[in-house]
mmCIF file of C-alpha atoms and ligand atoms in Angstrom:
data_model
loop_
_atom_site.group_PDB
_atom_site.id
_atom_site.type_symbol
_atom_site.label_atom_id
_atom_site.label_comp_id
_atom_site.label_asym_id
_atom_site.label_seq_id
_atom_site.Cartn_x
_atom_site.Cartn_y
_atom_site.Cartn_z
ATOM 1 C CA UNK I 290 218.292 51.503 161.182
ATOM 2 C CA UNK I 291 219.282 53.347 164.353
ATOM 3 C CA UNK I 292 218.167 56.982 164.674
ATOM 4 C CA UNK I 293 219.103 59.387 167.449
ATOM 5 C CA UNK I 294 216.384 61.983 167.896
ATOM 6 C CA UNK I 295 213.607 63.198 170.148
ATOM 7 C CA UNK I 296 210.627 60.860 170.302
ATOM 8 C CA UNK I 297 207.308 62.499 169.385
ATOM 9 C CA UNK I 298 204.103 60.651 170.123
ATOM 10 C CA UNK I 299 202.404 62.645 167.369
ATOM 11 C CA UNK I 300 204.628 60.852 164.794
ATOM 12 C CA UNK I 301 202.940 57.555 165.765
ATOM 13 C CA UNK I 302 199.311 58.357 164.921
ATOM 14 C CA UNK I 303 199.298 55.723 162.159
ATOM 15 C CA UNK I 304 201.200 53.120 164.170
ATOM 16 C CA UNK I 305 200.242 50.697 166.893
ATOM 17 C CA UNK I 306 202.034 51.570 170.116
ATOM 18 C CA UNK I 307 202.964 48.997 172.756
ATOM 19 C CA UNK I 308 204.129 50.279 176.132
ATOM 20 C CA UNK I 309 204.045 49.091 179.708
ATOM 21 C CA UNK I 310 201.606 50.546 182.222
ATOM 22 C CA UNK I 311 204.302 52.550 184.024
ATOM 23 C CA UNK I 312 205.875 54.063 180.897
ATOM 24 C CA UNK I 313 202.444 54.916 179.456
ATOM 25 C CA UNK I 314 201.477 56.815 182.614
ATOM 26 C CA UNK I 315 204.842 58.586 182.772
ATOM 27 C CA UNK I 316 204.729 59.833 179.180
ATOM 28 C CA UNK I 317 200.961 60.215 178.727
ATOM 29 C CA UNK I 318 200.734 57.433 176.134
ATOM 30 C CA UNK I 319 197.048 56.595 175.678
ATOM 31 C CA UNK I 320 194.464 56.031 172.971
ATOM 32 C CA UNK I 321 192.887 53.424 170.724
ATOM 33 C CA UNK I 322 196.217 52.641 169.112
ATOM 34 C CA UNK I 323 197.930 51.868 172.444
ATOM 35 C CA UNK I 324 198.350 48.430 174.047
ATOM 36 C CA UNK I 325 199.561 48.184 177.623
ATOM 37 C CA UNK I 326 201.710 45.357 178.937
ATOM 38 C CA UNK I 327 202.409 44.641 182.610
ATOM 39 C CA UNK I 328 205.665 46.140 183.856
ATOM 40 C CA UNK I 329 208.930 44.208 183.796
ATOM 41 C CA UNK I 330 209.602 40.496 183.376
ATOM 42 C CA UNK I 331 205.923 39.656 184.033
ATOM 43 C CA UNK I 332 205.242 40.734 180.446
ATOM 44 C CA UNK I 333 207.588 38.111 178.976
ATOM 45 C CA UNK I 334 205.169 35.180 178.684
ATOM 46 C CA UNK I 335 203.450 33.219 175.900
ATOM 47 C CA UNK I 336 200.103 34.384 177.302
ATOM 48 C CA UNK I 337 201.018 38.078 176.935
ATOM 49 C CA UNK I 338 202.408 37.368 173.452
ATOM 50 C CA UNK I 339 199.155 35.685 172.422
ATOM 51 C CA UNK I 340 197.078 38.580 173.743
ATOM 52 C CA UNK I 341 199.275 41.057 171.910
ATOM 53 C CA UNK I 342 198.962 39.105 168.625
ATOM 54 C CA UNK I 343 195.161 39.006 169.111
ATOM 55 C CA UNK I 344 195.206 42.792 169.523
ATOM 56 C CA UNK I 345 197.280 43.140 166.327
ATOM 57 C CA UNK I 346 194.600 41.048 164.544
ATOM 58 C CA UNK I 347 191.781 43.129 166.005
ATOM 59 C CA UNK I 348 193.537 46.235 164.672
ATOM 60 C CA UNK I 349 193.990 44.679 161.224
ATOM 61 C CA UNK I 350 197.748 45.047 161.449
ATOM 62 C CA UNK I 351 199.067 44.094 158.027
ATOM 63 C CA UNK I 352 202.395 43.870 156.249
ATOM 64 C CA UNK I 353 202.643 47.624 155.749
ATOM 65 C CA UNK I 354 201.741 48.345 159.335
ATOM 66 C CA UNK I 355 204.146 49.566 161.984
ATOM 67 C CA UNK I 356 204.390 48.715 165.656
ATOM 68 C CA UNK I 357 206.249 51.066 168.001
ATOM 69 C CA UNK I 358 207.489 49.497 171.258
ATOM 70 C CA UNK I 359 208.066 52.193 173.868
ATOM 71 C CA UNK I 360 209.725 51.018 177.067
ATOM 72 C CA UNK I 361 212.499 49.020 178.635
ATOM 73 C CA UNK I 362 213.907 45.627 177.737
ATOM 74 C CA UNK I 363 210.798 43.594 178.592
ATOM 75 C CA UNK I 364 208.501 45.655 176.358
ATOM 76 C CA UNK I 365 211.011 45.356 173.511
ATOM 77 C CA UNK I 366 211.552 41.612 174.027
ATOM 78 C CA UNK I 367 207.882 40.597 174.070
ATOM 79 C CA UNK I 368 206.770 43.056 171.373
ATOM 80 C CA UNK I 369 209.643 41.912 169.164
ATOM 81 C CA UNK I 370 208.666 38.284 169.753
ATOM 82 C CA UNK I 371 204.996 38.958 168.902
ATOM 83 C CA UNK I 372 205.967 40.909 165.735
ATOM 84 C CA UNK I 373 208.329 38.134 164.640
ATOM 85 C CA UNK I 374 205.595 35.476 164.670
ATOM 86 C CA UNK I 375 202.517 37.550 163.760
ATOM 87 C CA UNK I 376 201.837 37.018 160.034
ATOM 88 C CA UNK I 377 205.232 35.305 159.873
ATOM 89 C CA UNK I 378 206.987 38.510 160.785
ATOM 90 C CA UNK I 379 205.599 40.567 157.933
ATOM 91 C CA UNK I 380 205.255 43.742 159.986
ATOM 92 C CA UNK I 381 207.516 46.674 160.777
ATOM 93 C CA UNK I 382 208.771 47.383 164.269
ATOM 94 C CA UNK I 383 210.470 50.409 165.799
ATOM 95 C CA UNK I 384 211.939 50.098 169.270
ATOM 96 C CA UNK I 385 211.883 53.267 171.354
ATOM 97 C CA UNK I 386 213.974 52.224 174.370
ATOM 98 C CA UNK I 387 213.366 54.295 177.500
ATOM 99 C CA UNK I 388 215.974 52.754 179.823
ATOM 100 C CA UNK I 389 219.750 52.843 179.664
ATOM 101 C CA UNK I 390 219.938 49.033 179.422
ATOM 102 C CA UNK I 391 217.535 48.981 176.482
ATOM 103 C CA UNK I 392 219.284 51.883 174.695
ATOM 104 C CA UNK I 393 222.751 50.343 174.862
ATOM 105 C CA UNK I 394 221.809 46.697 174.557
ATOM 106 C CA UNK I 395 218.399 45.050 174.262
ATOM 107 C CA UNK I 396 216.829 47.363 171.653
ATOM 108 C CA UNK I 397 219.753 46.767 169.279
ATOM 109 C CA UNK I 398 220.641 43.555 167.464
ATOM 110 C CA UNK I 399 217.242 41.937 166.872
ATOM 111 C CA UNK I 400 216.942 39.472 169.771
ATOM 112 C CA UNK I 401 213.423 38.822 171.062
ATOM 113 C CA UNK I 402 212.463 36.635 174.012
ATOM 114 C CA UNK I 403 209.965 35.371 176.540
ATOM 115 C CA UNK I 404 210.695 33.381 179.691
ATOM 116 C CA UNK I 405 209.529 29.809 180.247
ATOM 117 C CA UNK I 406 209.394 27.633 183.374
ATOM 118 C CA UNK I 407 211.644 30.024 185.280
ATOM 119 C CA UNK I 408 214.280 30.072 182.514
ATOM 120 C CA UNK I 409 214.997 33.596 181.357
ATOM 121 C CA UNK I 410 214.750 34.180 177.592
ATOM 122 C CA UNK I 411 214.173 30.448 177.046
ATOM 123 C CA UNK I 412 212.124 31.082 173.887
ATOM 124 C CA UNK I 413 212.786 33.735 171.292
ATOM 125 C CA UNK I 414 213.607 34.709 167.745
ATOM 126 C CA UNK I 415 215.787 37.130 165.812
ATOM 127 C CA UNK I 416 213.760 39.905 164.233
ATOM 128 C CA UNK I 417 215.143 42.937 162.453
ATOM 129 C CA UNK I 418 213.736 46.236 163.748
ATOM 130 C CA UNK I 419 214.473 49.956 163.669
ATOM 131 C CA UNK I 420 215.513 51.734 166.853
ATOM 132 C CA UNK I 421 214.919 55.362 167.816
ATOM 133 C CA UNK I 422 217.153 56.481 170.667
ATOM 134 C CA UNK I 423 216.066 59.568 172.608
ATOM 135 C CA UNK I 424 218.561 60.173 175.403
ATOM 136 C CA UNK I 425 216.013 62.519 177.025
ATOM 137 C CA UNK I 426 214.201 59.447 178.371
ATOM 138 C CA UNK I 427 217.152 58.772 180.673
ATOM 139 C CA UNK I 428 216.345 61.877 182.721
ATOM 140 C CA UNK I 429 213.218 60.204 184.079
ATOM 141 C CA UNK I 430 215.016 57.089 185.357
ATOM 142 C CA UNK I 431 215.481 56.607 189.089
ATOM 143 C CA UNK I 432 218.860 55.854 190.617
ATOM 144 C CA UNK I 433 218.183 52.104 190.717
ATOM 145 C CA UNK I 434 217.412 52.031 186.986
ATOM 146 C CA UNK I 435 220.536 54.068 186.181
ATOM 147 C CA UNK I 436 222.699 51.779 188.328
ATOM 148 C CA UNK I 437 221.173 48.777 186.598
ATOM 149 C CA UNK I 438 222.023 50.304 183.191
ATOM 150 C CA UNK I 439 225.543 50.972 184.454
ATOM 151 C CA UNK I 440 225.904 47.213 185.109
ATOM 152 C CA UNK I 441 225.382 46.534 181.411
ATOM 153 C CA UNK I 442 227.569 49.541 180.542
ATOM 154 C CA UNK I 443 230.360 48.084 182.706
ATOM 155 C CA UNK I 444 230.269 44.980 180.488
ATOM 156 C CA UNK I 445 230.786 47.196 177.396
ATOM 157 C CA UNK I 446 233.594 49.138 179.114
ATOM 158 C CA UNK I 447 235.385 45.873 179.900
ATOM 159 C CA UNK I 448 234.860 44.509 176.382
ATOM 160 C CA UNK I 449 235.913 47.628 174.481
ATOM 161 C CA UNK I 450 238.669 50.007 175.592
ATOM 162 C CA UNK I 451 237.293 52.792 173.413
ATOM 163 C CA UNK I 452 233.933 52.727 175.235
ATOM 164 C CA UNK I 453 235.746 52.978 178.575
ATOM 165 C CA UNK I 454 237.676 55.998 177.237
ATOM 166 C CA UNK I 455 234.505 57.722 175.977
ATOM 167 C CA UNK I 456 232.728 57.023 179.301
ATOM 168 C CA UNK I 457 234.748 59.248 181.701
ATOM 169 C CA UNK I 458 232.194 58.658 184.485
ATOM 170 C CA UNK I 459 229.262 60.268 182.637
ATOM 171 C CA UNK I 460 226.443 58.823 180.570
ATOM 172 C CA UNK I 461 226.264 60.893 177.401
ATOM 173 C CA UNK I 462 224.902 60.321 173.913
ATOM 174 C CA UNK I 463 228.505 59.619 172.831
ATOM 175 C CA UNK I 464 228.706 56.758 175.346
ATOM 176 C CA UNK I 465 225.422 55.315 174.108
ATOM 177 C CA UNK I 466 226.528 55.648 170.481
ATOM 178 C CA UNK I 467 229.855 53.945 171.292
ATOM 179 C CA UNK I 468 228.038 50.959 172.877
ATOM 180 C CA UNK I 469 225.528 50.730 170.022
ATOM 181 C CA UNK I 470 228.269 50.970 167.355
ATOM 182 C CA UNK I 471 230.284 48.275 169.116
ATOM 183 C CA UNK I 472 227.258 45.982 169.411
ATOM 184 C CA UNK I 473 226.339 46.534 165.757
ATOM 185 C CA UNK I 474 229.911 45.707 164.717
ATOM 186 C CA UNK I 475 229.583 42.319 166.449
ATOM 187 C CA UNK I 476 226.063 41.666 165.132
ATOM 188 C CA UNK I 477 227.100 42.481 161.556
ATOM 189 C CA UNK I 478 229.512 39.548 161.525
ATOM 190 C CA UNK I 479 227.532 37.243 163.826
ATOM 191 C CA UNK I 480 223.828 38.150 163.871
ATOM 192 C CA UNK I 481 222.778 34.730 165.195
ATOM 193 C CA UNK I 482 225.038 34.623 168.241
ATOM 194 C CA UNK I 483 227.183 31.723 167.072
ATOM 195 C CA UNK I 484 230.647 33.237 167.558
ATOM 196 C CA UNK I 485 231.892 36.784 168.194
ATOM 197 C CA UNK I 486 228.513 38.168 169.377
ATOM 198 C CA UNK I 487 228.769 35.798 172.331
ATOM 199 C CA UNK I 488 231.225 38.233 173.921
ATOM 200 C CA UNK I 489 228.107 40.233 174.857
ATOM 201 C CA UNK I 490 227.109 37.404 177.176
ATOM 202 C CA UNK I 491 230.038 38.231 179.449
ATOM 203 C CA UNK I 492 228.702 38.512 183.006
ATOM 204 C CA UNK I 493 225.368 36.992 182.035
ATOM 205 C CA UNK I 494 225.994 33.311 182.846
ATOM 206 C CA UNK I 495 226.356 33.879 186.588
ATOM 207 C CA UNK I 496 224.320 37.099 186.193
ATOM 208 C CA UNK I 497 221.139 35.349 184.982
ATOM 209 C CA UNK I 498 221.426 32.795 187.813
ATOM 210 C CA UNK I 499 221.663 35.623 190.366
ATOM 211 C CA UNK I 500 218.878 37.623 188.692
ATOM 212 C CA UNK I 501 216.520 34.681 189.202
ATOM 213 C CA UNK I 502 217.633 33.465 192.608
ATOM 214 C CA UNK I 503 218.273 36.841 194.265
ATOM 215 C CA UNK I 504 215.477 38.722 192.447
ATOM 216 C CA UNK I 505 217.863 41.467 191.270
ATOM 217 C CA UNK I 506 217.320 44.046 188.507
ATOM 218 C CA UNK I 507 219.013 42.752 185.334
ATOM 219 C CA UNK I 508 221.982 45.150 185.265
ATOM 220 C CA UNK I 509 222.696 44.716 188.984
ATOM 221 C CA UNK I 510 222.730 40.948 188.454
ATOM 222 C CA UNK I 511 225.090 41.501 185.495
ATOM 223 C CA UNK I 512 227.425 43.599 187.703
ATOM 224 C CA UNK I 513 227.538 40.663 190.154
ATOM 225 C CA UNK I 514 228.058 38.291 187.215
ATOM 226 C CA UNK I 515 230.934 40.425 185.874
ATOM 227 C CA UNK I 516 232.559 40.288 189.306
ATOM 228 C CA UNK I 517 232.307 36.495 189.594
ATOM 229 C CA UNK I 518 233.236 35.754 185.992
ATOM 230 C CA UNK I 519 236.318 38.003 186.292
ATOM 231 C CA UNK I 520 237.194 36.208 189.543
ATOM 232 C CA UNK I 521 236.794 32.897 187.708
ATOM 233 C CA UNK I 522 239.127 34.131 184.937
ATOM 234 C CA UNK I 523 241.674 35.283 187.513
ATOM 235 C CA UNK I 524 241.574 31.921 189.318
ATOM 236 C CA UNK I 525 242.044 30.158 185.995
ATOM 237 C CA UNK I 526 245.095 32.340 185.256
ATOM 238 C CA UNK I 527 243.359 34.098 182.354
ATOM 239 C CA UNK I 528 243.704 37.628 183.751
ATOM 240 C CA UNK I 529 246.043 39.302 186.206
ATOM 241 C CA UNK I 530 245.351 40.204 189.812
ATOM 242 C CA UNK I 531 245.580 43.892 188.852
ATOM 243 C CA UNK I 532 242.918 43.407 186.162
ATOM 244 C CA UNK I 533 240.621 41.651 188.649
ATOM 245 C CA UNK I 534 241.219 44.308 191.323
ATOM 246 C CA UNK I 535 240.490 47.173 188.917
ATOM 247 C CA UNK I 536 237.265 45.790 187.467
ATOM 248 C CA UNK I 537 235.897 44.189 190.628
ATOM 249 C CA UNK I 538 236.172 47.634 192.255
ATOM 250 C CA UNK I 539 234.123 49.079 189.355
ATOM 251 C CA UNK I 540 231.436 46.399 189.877
ATOM 252 C CA UNK I 541 231.411 47.084 193.619
ATOM 253 C CA UNK I 542 230.771 50.809 192.932
ATOM 254 C CA UNK I 543 227.405 49.797 191.450
ATOM 255 C CA UNK I 544 226.216 47.271 194.007
ATOM 256 C CA UNK I 545 227.178 45.285 197.080
ATOM 257 C CA UNK I 546 228.475 42.052 195.592
ATOM 258 C CA UNK I 547 226.238 39.285 196.931
ATOM 259 C CA UNK I 548 227.708 35.941 197.978
ATOM 260 C CA UNK I 549 227.160 32.947 195.688
ATOM 261 C CA UNK I 550 226.556 29.380 196.819
ATOM 262 C CA UNK I 551 226.091 25.973 195.192
ATOM 263 C CA UNK I 552 222.317 26.422 194.861
ATOM 264 C CA UNK I 553 222.713 29.679 192.920
ATOM 265 C CA UNK I 554 225.522 28.338 190.747
ATOM 266 C CA UNK I 555 223.503 25.202 189.870
ATOM 267 C CA UNK I 556 221.142 27.532 187.972
ATOM 268 C CA UNK I 557 223.875 28.233 185.398
ATOM 269 C CA UNK I 558 223.202 24.738 184.026
ATOM 270 C CA UNK I 559 220.024 26.148 182.383
ATOM 271 C CA UNK I 560 222.029 28.644 180.312
ATOM 272 C CA UNK I 561 221.278 28.520 176.551
ATOM 273 C CA UNK I 562 224.974 28.584 175.625
ATOM 274 C CA UNK I 563 225.774 25.357 177.489
ATOM 275 C CA UNK I 564 226.913 22.237 175.680
ATOM 276 C CA UNK I 565 225.301 19.279 177.443
ATOM 277 C CA UNK I 566 226.424 19.391 181.082
ATOM 278 C CA UNK I 567 229.276 21.767 180.344
ATOM 279 C CA UNK I 568 228.940 25.493 180.975
ATOM 280 C CA UNK I 569 230.116 27.960 178.348
ATOM 281 C CA UNK I 570 231.520 31.211 179.695
ATOM 282 C CA UNK I 571 233.057 34.144 177.899
ATOM 283 C CA UNK I 572 235.821 35.244 180.230
ATOM 284 C CA UNK I 573 238.279 38.145 180.303
ATOM 285 C CA UNK I 574 240.460 39.142 178.974
ATOM 286 C CA UNK I 575 240.246 37.407 175.614
ATOM 287 C CA UNK I 576 236.431 36.970 175.752
ATOM 288 C CA UNK I 577 236.554 33.712 173.860
ATOM 289 C CA UNK I 578 234.511 30.723 174.904
ATOM 290 C CA UNK I 579 235.756 28.879 178.011
ATOM 291 C CA UNK I 580 234.080 25.591 178.872
ATOM 292 C CA UNK I 581 233.895 24.451 182.496
ATOM 293 C CA UNK I 582 231.992 21.816 184.457
ATOM 294 C CA UNK I 583 229.618 22.855 187.221
ATOM 295 C CA UNK I 584 231.921 21.187 189.748
ATOM 296 C CA UNK I 585 234.852 23.340 188.562
ATOM 297 C CA UNK I 586 232.749 26.516 188.811
ATOM 298 C CA UNK I 587 231.548 25.617 192.311
ATOM 299 C CA UNK I 588 235.006 24.732 193.523
ATOM 300 C CA UNK I 589 236.557 27.928 192.085
ATOM 301 C CA UNK I 590 233.853 30.325 193.318
ATOM 302 C CA UNK I 591 232.647 28.749 196.567
ATOM 303 C CA UNK I 592 235.743 27.141 198.042
ATOM 304 C CA UNK I 593 238.152 29.942 198.962
HETATM 305 N N1 LIG G 51 222.322 41.091 174.918
HETATM 306 C C1 LIG G 51 223.239 40.292 174.227
HETATM 307 C C2 LIG G 51 222.979 40.224 172.765
HETATM 308 O O1 LIG G 51 222.124 40.931 172.243
HETATM 309 O O2 LIG G 51 223.632 39.454 172.114
#
């Protein structure tokens, strides 16, 4: 269930709260029922998951218990993963996303993940959770975090004309609701990411490669990925020059588009959606699966 309301710490006295160190300091989250994770992607490891499960055990978390994950995407991903395997997933989880990216994307749809051997989200599960969205959290984000969220929002605007109409240059609760509703509509027909939900991976194939190799915040990497995947579509004759010009300008408003090279593009071979050596993209403007070889991608994006 998704609820839109103000988050009150006092409603969580009987729950176990998981937050990262930064979020806990910012919102004064402390106490015996609070577990702190390191900030960002560092939290997304098996070791952190094991420690979190041990803490759940030490707190006698049982099937009627509730865990509340307060934070950005990493807190949600690792807490969701721990909840999905602890006592075979017989616990309740509420996500309280504090970043724009988490509110419009990662805290909705039940994906959990940790990273492994440098591969982002290499291990994970699907785990149903509730989500409480408090748009007030967005006021505490710095410009870099907002821009990163806008990278993910740009994906939604390109996928769904209605979201682009609602957006009008401002992040409002209506915009967040439009993204969440759209995502839920895809997840309802394809929870396990086998068909239509894959549209949400638009921008993420090149984006994940750039996130790792250029050490970019997720949404900024996605904005770069949207640029390159739209360029790829244009070069393949799948979208018009006008379409590419319009949306590449939107991506460039969020970040300087970084150059790609063979070394960066080789990282797309680790993508989970790939079939053997072939790389699966979802490209505009039909957002269906397009399968290309690495050599094709390199020649289209690196050679003029
Ligand atoms: N973030 C993409 C998905 O949840 O499918």
